[in-house]
Coordinates of C-alpha atoms and ligand atoms in Angstrom, one line a residue:
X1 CA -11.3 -43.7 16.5
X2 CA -8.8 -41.5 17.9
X3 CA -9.2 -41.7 22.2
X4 CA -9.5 -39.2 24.3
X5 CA -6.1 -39.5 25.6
X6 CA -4.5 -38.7 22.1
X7 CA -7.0 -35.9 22.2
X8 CA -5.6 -34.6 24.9
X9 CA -1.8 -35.4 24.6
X10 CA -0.7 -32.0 24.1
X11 CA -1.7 -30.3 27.0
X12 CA -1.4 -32.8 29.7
X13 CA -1.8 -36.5 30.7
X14 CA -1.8 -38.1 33.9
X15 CA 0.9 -41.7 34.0
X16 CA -2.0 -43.6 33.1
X17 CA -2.4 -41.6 30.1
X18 CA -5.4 -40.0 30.9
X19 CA -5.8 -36.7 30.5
X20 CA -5.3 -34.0 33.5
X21 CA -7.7 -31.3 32.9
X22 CA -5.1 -28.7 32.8
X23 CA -6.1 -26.0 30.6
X24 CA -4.3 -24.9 27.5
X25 CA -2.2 -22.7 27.5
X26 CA -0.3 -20.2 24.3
X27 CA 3.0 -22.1 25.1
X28 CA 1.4 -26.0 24.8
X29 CA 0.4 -24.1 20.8
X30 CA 4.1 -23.6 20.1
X31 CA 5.0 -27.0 21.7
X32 CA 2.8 -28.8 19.4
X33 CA 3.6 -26.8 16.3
X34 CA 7.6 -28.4 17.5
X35 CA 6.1 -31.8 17.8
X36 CA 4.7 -31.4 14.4
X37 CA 1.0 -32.4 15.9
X38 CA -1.5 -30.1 14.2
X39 CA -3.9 -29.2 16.0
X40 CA -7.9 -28.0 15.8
X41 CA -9.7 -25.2 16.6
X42 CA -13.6 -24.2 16.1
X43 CA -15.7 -21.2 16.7
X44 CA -17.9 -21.1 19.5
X45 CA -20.6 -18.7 20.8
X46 CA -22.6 -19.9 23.9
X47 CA -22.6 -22.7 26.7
X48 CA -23.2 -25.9 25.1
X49 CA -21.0 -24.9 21.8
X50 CA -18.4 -24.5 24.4
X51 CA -18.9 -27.3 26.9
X52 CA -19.1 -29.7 23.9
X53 CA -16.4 -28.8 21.7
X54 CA -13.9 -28.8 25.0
X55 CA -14.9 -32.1 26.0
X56 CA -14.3 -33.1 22.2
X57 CA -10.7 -32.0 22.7
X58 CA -10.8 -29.4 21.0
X59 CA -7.9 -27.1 22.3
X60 CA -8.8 -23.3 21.2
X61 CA -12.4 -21.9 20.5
X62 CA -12.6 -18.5 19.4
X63 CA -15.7 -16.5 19.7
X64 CA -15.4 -14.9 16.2
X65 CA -16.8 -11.7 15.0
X66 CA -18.2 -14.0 12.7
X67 CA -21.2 -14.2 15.3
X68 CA -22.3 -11.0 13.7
X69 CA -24.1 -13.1 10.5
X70 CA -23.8 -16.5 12.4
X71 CA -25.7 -15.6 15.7
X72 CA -27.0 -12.2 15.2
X73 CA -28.0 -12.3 11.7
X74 CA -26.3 -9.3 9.6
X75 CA -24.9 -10.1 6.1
X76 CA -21.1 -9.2 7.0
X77 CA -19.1 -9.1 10.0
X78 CA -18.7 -5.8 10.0
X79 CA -21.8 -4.1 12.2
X80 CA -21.1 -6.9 15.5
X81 CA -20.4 -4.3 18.9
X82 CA -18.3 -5.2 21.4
X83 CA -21.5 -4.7 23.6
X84 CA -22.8 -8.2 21.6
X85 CA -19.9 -10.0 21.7
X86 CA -18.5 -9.5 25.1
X87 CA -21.8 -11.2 26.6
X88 CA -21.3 -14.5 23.7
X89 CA -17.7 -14.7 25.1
X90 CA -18.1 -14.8 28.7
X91 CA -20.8 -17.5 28.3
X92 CA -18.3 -19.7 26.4
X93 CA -15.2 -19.1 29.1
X94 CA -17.9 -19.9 31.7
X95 CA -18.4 -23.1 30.2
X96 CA -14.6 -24.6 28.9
X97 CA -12.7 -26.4 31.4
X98 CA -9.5 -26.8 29.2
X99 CA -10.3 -25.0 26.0
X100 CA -8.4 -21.4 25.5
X101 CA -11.2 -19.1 24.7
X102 CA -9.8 -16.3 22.2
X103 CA -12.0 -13.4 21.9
X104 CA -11.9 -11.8 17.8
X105 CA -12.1 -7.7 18.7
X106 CA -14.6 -6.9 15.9
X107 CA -14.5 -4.0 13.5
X108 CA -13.8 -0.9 14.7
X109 CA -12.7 -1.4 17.9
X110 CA -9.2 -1.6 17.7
X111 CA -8.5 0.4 13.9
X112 CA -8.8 3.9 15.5
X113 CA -5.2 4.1 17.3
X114 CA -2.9 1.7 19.4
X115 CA -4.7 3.0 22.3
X116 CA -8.1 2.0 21.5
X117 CA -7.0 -1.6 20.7
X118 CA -5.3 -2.1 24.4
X119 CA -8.6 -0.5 25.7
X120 CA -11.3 -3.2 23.6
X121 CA -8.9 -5.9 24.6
X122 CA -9.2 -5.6 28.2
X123 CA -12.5 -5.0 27.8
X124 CA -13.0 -8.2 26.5
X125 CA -10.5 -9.9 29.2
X126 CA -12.2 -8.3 32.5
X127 CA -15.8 -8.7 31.0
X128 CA -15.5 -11.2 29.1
X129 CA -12.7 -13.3 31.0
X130 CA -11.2 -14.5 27.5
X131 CA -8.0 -15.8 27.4
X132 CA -6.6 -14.1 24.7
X133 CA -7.6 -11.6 21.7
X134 CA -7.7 -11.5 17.9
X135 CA -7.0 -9.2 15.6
X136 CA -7.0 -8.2 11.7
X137 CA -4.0 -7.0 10.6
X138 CA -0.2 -7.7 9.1
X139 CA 2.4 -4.8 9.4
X140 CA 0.1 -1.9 9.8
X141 CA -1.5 -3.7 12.8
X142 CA 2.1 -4.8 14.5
X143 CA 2.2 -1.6 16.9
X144 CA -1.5 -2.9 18.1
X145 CA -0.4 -6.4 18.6
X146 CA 2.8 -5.0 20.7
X147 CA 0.9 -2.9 22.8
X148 CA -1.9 -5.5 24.2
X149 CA 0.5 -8.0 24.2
X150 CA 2.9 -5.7 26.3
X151 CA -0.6 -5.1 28.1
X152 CA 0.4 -8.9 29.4
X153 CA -2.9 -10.3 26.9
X154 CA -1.7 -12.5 24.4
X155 CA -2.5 -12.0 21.2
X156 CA -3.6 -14.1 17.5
X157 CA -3.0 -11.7 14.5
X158 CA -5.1 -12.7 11.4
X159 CA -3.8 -12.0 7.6
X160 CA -4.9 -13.0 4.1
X161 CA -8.4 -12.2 3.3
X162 CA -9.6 -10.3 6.7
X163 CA -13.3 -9.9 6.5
X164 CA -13.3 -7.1 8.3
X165 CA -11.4 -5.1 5.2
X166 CA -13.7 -6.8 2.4
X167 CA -14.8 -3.7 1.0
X168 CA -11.0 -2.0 0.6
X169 CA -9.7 -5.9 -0.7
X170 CA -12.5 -6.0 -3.4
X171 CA -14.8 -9.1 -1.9
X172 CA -14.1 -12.4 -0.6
X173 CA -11.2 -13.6 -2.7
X174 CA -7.9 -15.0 -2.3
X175 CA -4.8 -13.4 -0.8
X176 CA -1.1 -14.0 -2.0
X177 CA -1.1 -14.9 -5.7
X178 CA 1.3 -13.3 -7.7
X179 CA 2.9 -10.2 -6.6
X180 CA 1.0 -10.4 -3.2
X181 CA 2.9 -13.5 -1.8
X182 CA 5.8 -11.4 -1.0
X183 CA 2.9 -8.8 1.1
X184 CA 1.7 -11.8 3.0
X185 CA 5.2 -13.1 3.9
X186 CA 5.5 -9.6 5.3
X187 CA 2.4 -9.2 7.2
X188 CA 3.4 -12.4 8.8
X189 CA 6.9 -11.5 10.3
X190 CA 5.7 -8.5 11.4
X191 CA 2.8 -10.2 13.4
X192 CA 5.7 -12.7 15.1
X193 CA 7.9 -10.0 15.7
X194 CA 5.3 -7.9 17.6
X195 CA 4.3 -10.4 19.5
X196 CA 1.7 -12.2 18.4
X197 CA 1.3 -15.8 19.7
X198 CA -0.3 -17.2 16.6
X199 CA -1.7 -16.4 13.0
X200 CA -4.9 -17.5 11.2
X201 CA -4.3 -17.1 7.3
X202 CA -7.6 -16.8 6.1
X203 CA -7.9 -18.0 2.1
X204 CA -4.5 -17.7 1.4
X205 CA -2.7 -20.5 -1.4
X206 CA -1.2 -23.4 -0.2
X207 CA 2.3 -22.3 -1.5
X208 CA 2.0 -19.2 0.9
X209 CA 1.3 -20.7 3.4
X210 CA 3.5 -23.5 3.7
X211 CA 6.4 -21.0 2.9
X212 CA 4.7 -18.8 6.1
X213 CA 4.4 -21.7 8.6
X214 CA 7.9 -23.1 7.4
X215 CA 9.6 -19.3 8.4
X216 CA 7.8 -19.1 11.4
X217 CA 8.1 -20.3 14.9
X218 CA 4.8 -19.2 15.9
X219 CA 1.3 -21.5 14.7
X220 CA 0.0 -20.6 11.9
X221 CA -3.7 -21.2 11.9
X222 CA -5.6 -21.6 7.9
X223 CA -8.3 -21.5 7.1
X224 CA -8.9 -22.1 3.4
X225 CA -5.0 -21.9 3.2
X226 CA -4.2 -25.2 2.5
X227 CA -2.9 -28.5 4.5
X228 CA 0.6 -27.4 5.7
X229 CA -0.5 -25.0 8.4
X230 CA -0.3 -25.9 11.8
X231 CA -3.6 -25.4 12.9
X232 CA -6.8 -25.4 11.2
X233 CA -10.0 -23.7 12.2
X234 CA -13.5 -23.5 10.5
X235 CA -17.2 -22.0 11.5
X236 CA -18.9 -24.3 13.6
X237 CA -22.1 -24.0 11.6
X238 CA -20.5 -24.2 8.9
X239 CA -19.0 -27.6 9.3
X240 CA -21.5 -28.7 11.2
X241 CA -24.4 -28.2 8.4
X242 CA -26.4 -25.3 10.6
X243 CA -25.9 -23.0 7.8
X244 CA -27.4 -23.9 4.7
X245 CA -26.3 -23.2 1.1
X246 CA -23.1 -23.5 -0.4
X247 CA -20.8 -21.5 1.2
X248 CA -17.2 -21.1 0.9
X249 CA -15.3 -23.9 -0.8
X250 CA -13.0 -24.6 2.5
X251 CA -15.1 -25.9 4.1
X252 CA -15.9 -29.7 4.8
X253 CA -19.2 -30.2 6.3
X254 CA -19.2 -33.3 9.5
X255 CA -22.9 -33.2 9.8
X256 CA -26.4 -32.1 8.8
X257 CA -27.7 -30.0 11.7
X258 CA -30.1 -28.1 9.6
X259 CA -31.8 -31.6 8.4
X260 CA -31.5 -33.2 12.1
X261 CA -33.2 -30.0 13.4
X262 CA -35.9 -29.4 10.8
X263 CA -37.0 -33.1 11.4
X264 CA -36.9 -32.8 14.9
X265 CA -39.3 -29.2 14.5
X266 CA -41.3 -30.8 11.7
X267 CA -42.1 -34.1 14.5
X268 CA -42.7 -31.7 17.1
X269 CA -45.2 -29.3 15.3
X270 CA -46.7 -32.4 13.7
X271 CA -47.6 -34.1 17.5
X272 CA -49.0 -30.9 18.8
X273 CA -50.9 -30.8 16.0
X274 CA -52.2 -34.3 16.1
X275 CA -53.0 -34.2 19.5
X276 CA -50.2 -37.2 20.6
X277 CA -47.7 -34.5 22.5
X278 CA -47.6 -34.1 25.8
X279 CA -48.3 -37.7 26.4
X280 CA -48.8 -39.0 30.1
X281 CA -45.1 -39.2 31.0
X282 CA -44.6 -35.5 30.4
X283 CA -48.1 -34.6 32.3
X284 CA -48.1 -33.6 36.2
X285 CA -51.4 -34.5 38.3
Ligands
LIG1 N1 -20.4 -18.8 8.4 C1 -19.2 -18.2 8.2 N2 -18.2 -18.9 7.8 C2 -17.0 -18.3 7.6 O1 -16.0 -19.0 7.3 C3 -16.8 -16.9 7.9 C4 -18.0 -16.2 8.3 N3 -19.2 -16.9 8.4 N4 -18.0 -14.9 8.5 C5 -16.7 -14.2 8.6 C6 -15.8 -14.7 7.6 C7 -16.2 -14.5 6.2 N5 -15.6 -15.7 5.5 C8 -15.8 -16.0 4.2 C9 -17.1 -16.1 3.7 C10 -17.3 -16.5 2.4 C11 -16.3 -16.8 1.6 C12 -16.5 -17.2 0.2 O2 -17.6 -17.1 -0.3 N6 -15.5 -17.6 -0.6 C13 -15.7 -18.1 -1.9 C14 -14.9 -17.3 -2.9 C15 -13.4 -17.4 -2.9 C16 -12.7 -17.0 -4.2 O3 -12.6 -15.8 -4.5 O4 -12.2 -17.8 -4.9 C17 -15.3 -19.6 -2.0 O5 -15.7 -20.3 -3.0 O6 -14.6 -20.1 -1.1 C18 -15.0 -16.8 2.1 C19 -14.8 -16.4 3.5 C20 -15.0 -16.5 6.5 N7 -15.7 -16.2 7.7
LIG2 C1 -13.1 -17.5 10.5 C2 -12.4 -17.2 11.8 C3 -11.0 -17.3 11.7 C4 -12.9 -15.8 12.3 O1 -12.2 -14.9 12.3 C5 -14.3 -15.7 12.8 O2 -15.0 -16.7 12.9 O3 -14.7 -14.5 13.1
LIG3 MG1 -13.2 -13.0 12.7

């Protein structure tokens, strides 16, 4: 059982060891990447996501534009607004007391010009109040990055297989076999070297990514990339077992949600049904 003051460690304990409630911050990322202390992050996309995956320890909770088939129900990620996001993220920066809340800027917001991109990403800092942004992009996208973060917004570039791009990469496959390593690599200096103050690789090998998080001094974030990143993030439903069905192979689910809440439904429908719910402690006279 790991306590809550290891939890906690990176971004502040008290003498007694107990943690101090400060919140995260981008530099306590790069401190722990120098410590060699990997560290967790989950999606999140409403108030009691948020509330319970802060107290858990978790450090960073994005509010993905993965919300567009995980909360809003489309098939990809790419028809999410920023009008239906920016409302998921400020209920999650309402609720975290230490967490850093990144907001992703979903598709089409940010692809049209440098200017767009430092527009959307205030948007989502002033309405949304997130901490910081995210982004899909290597070395086309560096300009972006280096305008929002000159914009004084910090900024987490994503590479690999971006989801946002799925019909121009060919589907949901993996990035940087063969003669792609050497793009990857690429796409990943760039991002550091414009600014950015971390990088998801989404379903990228292993060997990139090690070779990635070994050149950089900035986290490197996987996700289906393998055990030598610094970070690691996943869907919350995912690993949670909300969503049902296969689903991608990088994930490892930590519960069954869907079975926990069917039972629950199934119990409830089966006591209205049978008369014995509301019983006298739940009845006002
Ligand atoms: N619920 C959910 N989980 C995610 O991880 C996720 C989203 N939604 N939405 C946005 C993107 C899309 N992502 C996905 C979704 C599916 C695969 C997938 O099916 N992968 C297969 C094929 C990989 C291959 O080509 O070998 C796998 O078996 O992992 C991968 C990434 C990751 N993100
Ligand atoms: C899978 C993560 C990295 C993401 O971009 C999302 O949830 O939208
Ligand atoms: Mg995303």
């Amino acid at each position: 059982m790991t306590s809550a003051a290891e939890v906690a460690a990176p971004y502040g304990n008290g003498a007694s060891g107990a943690p101090t409630g400060r919140k995260v911050r981008v530099h306590h990322l790069r401190e722990m990447k120098e410590r060699g202390e990997p560290w967790p992050m989950l999606t999140a996309y409403d108030m009691y996501t948020a509330e319970l995956f802060d107290e858990a320890g978790i450090p960073v909770l994005l509010v993905g534009d993965s919300a567009s088939n995980n909360v809003y129900g489309y098939d990809t990620s790419l028809p999410v607004t920023v009008d239906e996001l920016i409302p998921l993220v400020r209920g999650v920066t309402r609720s975290v007391k230490r967490a850093l809340v990144v907001a992703d800027l979903p598709f089409g917001s940010y692809q049209v010009s440098v200017e767009q991109a430092v527009a959307t990403a205030v948007r989502f800092m002033k309405e949304g109040r997130a901490h910081a942004v995210k982004l899909e992009g290597g070395e086309h996208f560096a300009p972006h990055v280096k305008a929002i973060t000159a914009a004084g917004i910090p900024v987490m570039a994503h590479i690999g297989f971006t989801p946002q791009s799925e019909h121009q990469l060919g589907g949901y496959r993996v990035q940087g076999r063969n003669d792609a390593f050497d793009q990857v690599v690429a796409d990943a200096h760039a991002v550091q070297e414009a600014g950015a103050f971390a990088v998801v690789l989404e379903m990228v090998t292993a060997e990139v990514a090690k070779q990635i998080t070994h050149d950089l001094v900035i986290p490197t974030v996987g996700i289906g990339a393998g055990p030598d990143t610094d970070a690691q993030v996943l869907v919350w439903q995912d690993m949670m077992g909300l969503r049902r069905g296969k689903g991608p192979r990088f994930v490892k689910r930590y519960a069954d949600l869907a079975g926990v809440m069917t039972s629950a439904a199934q119990q409830f429908a089966a006591e209205v049904r049978g008369h014995r719910f509301p019983g006298p402690e739940h009845t006002f006279h």
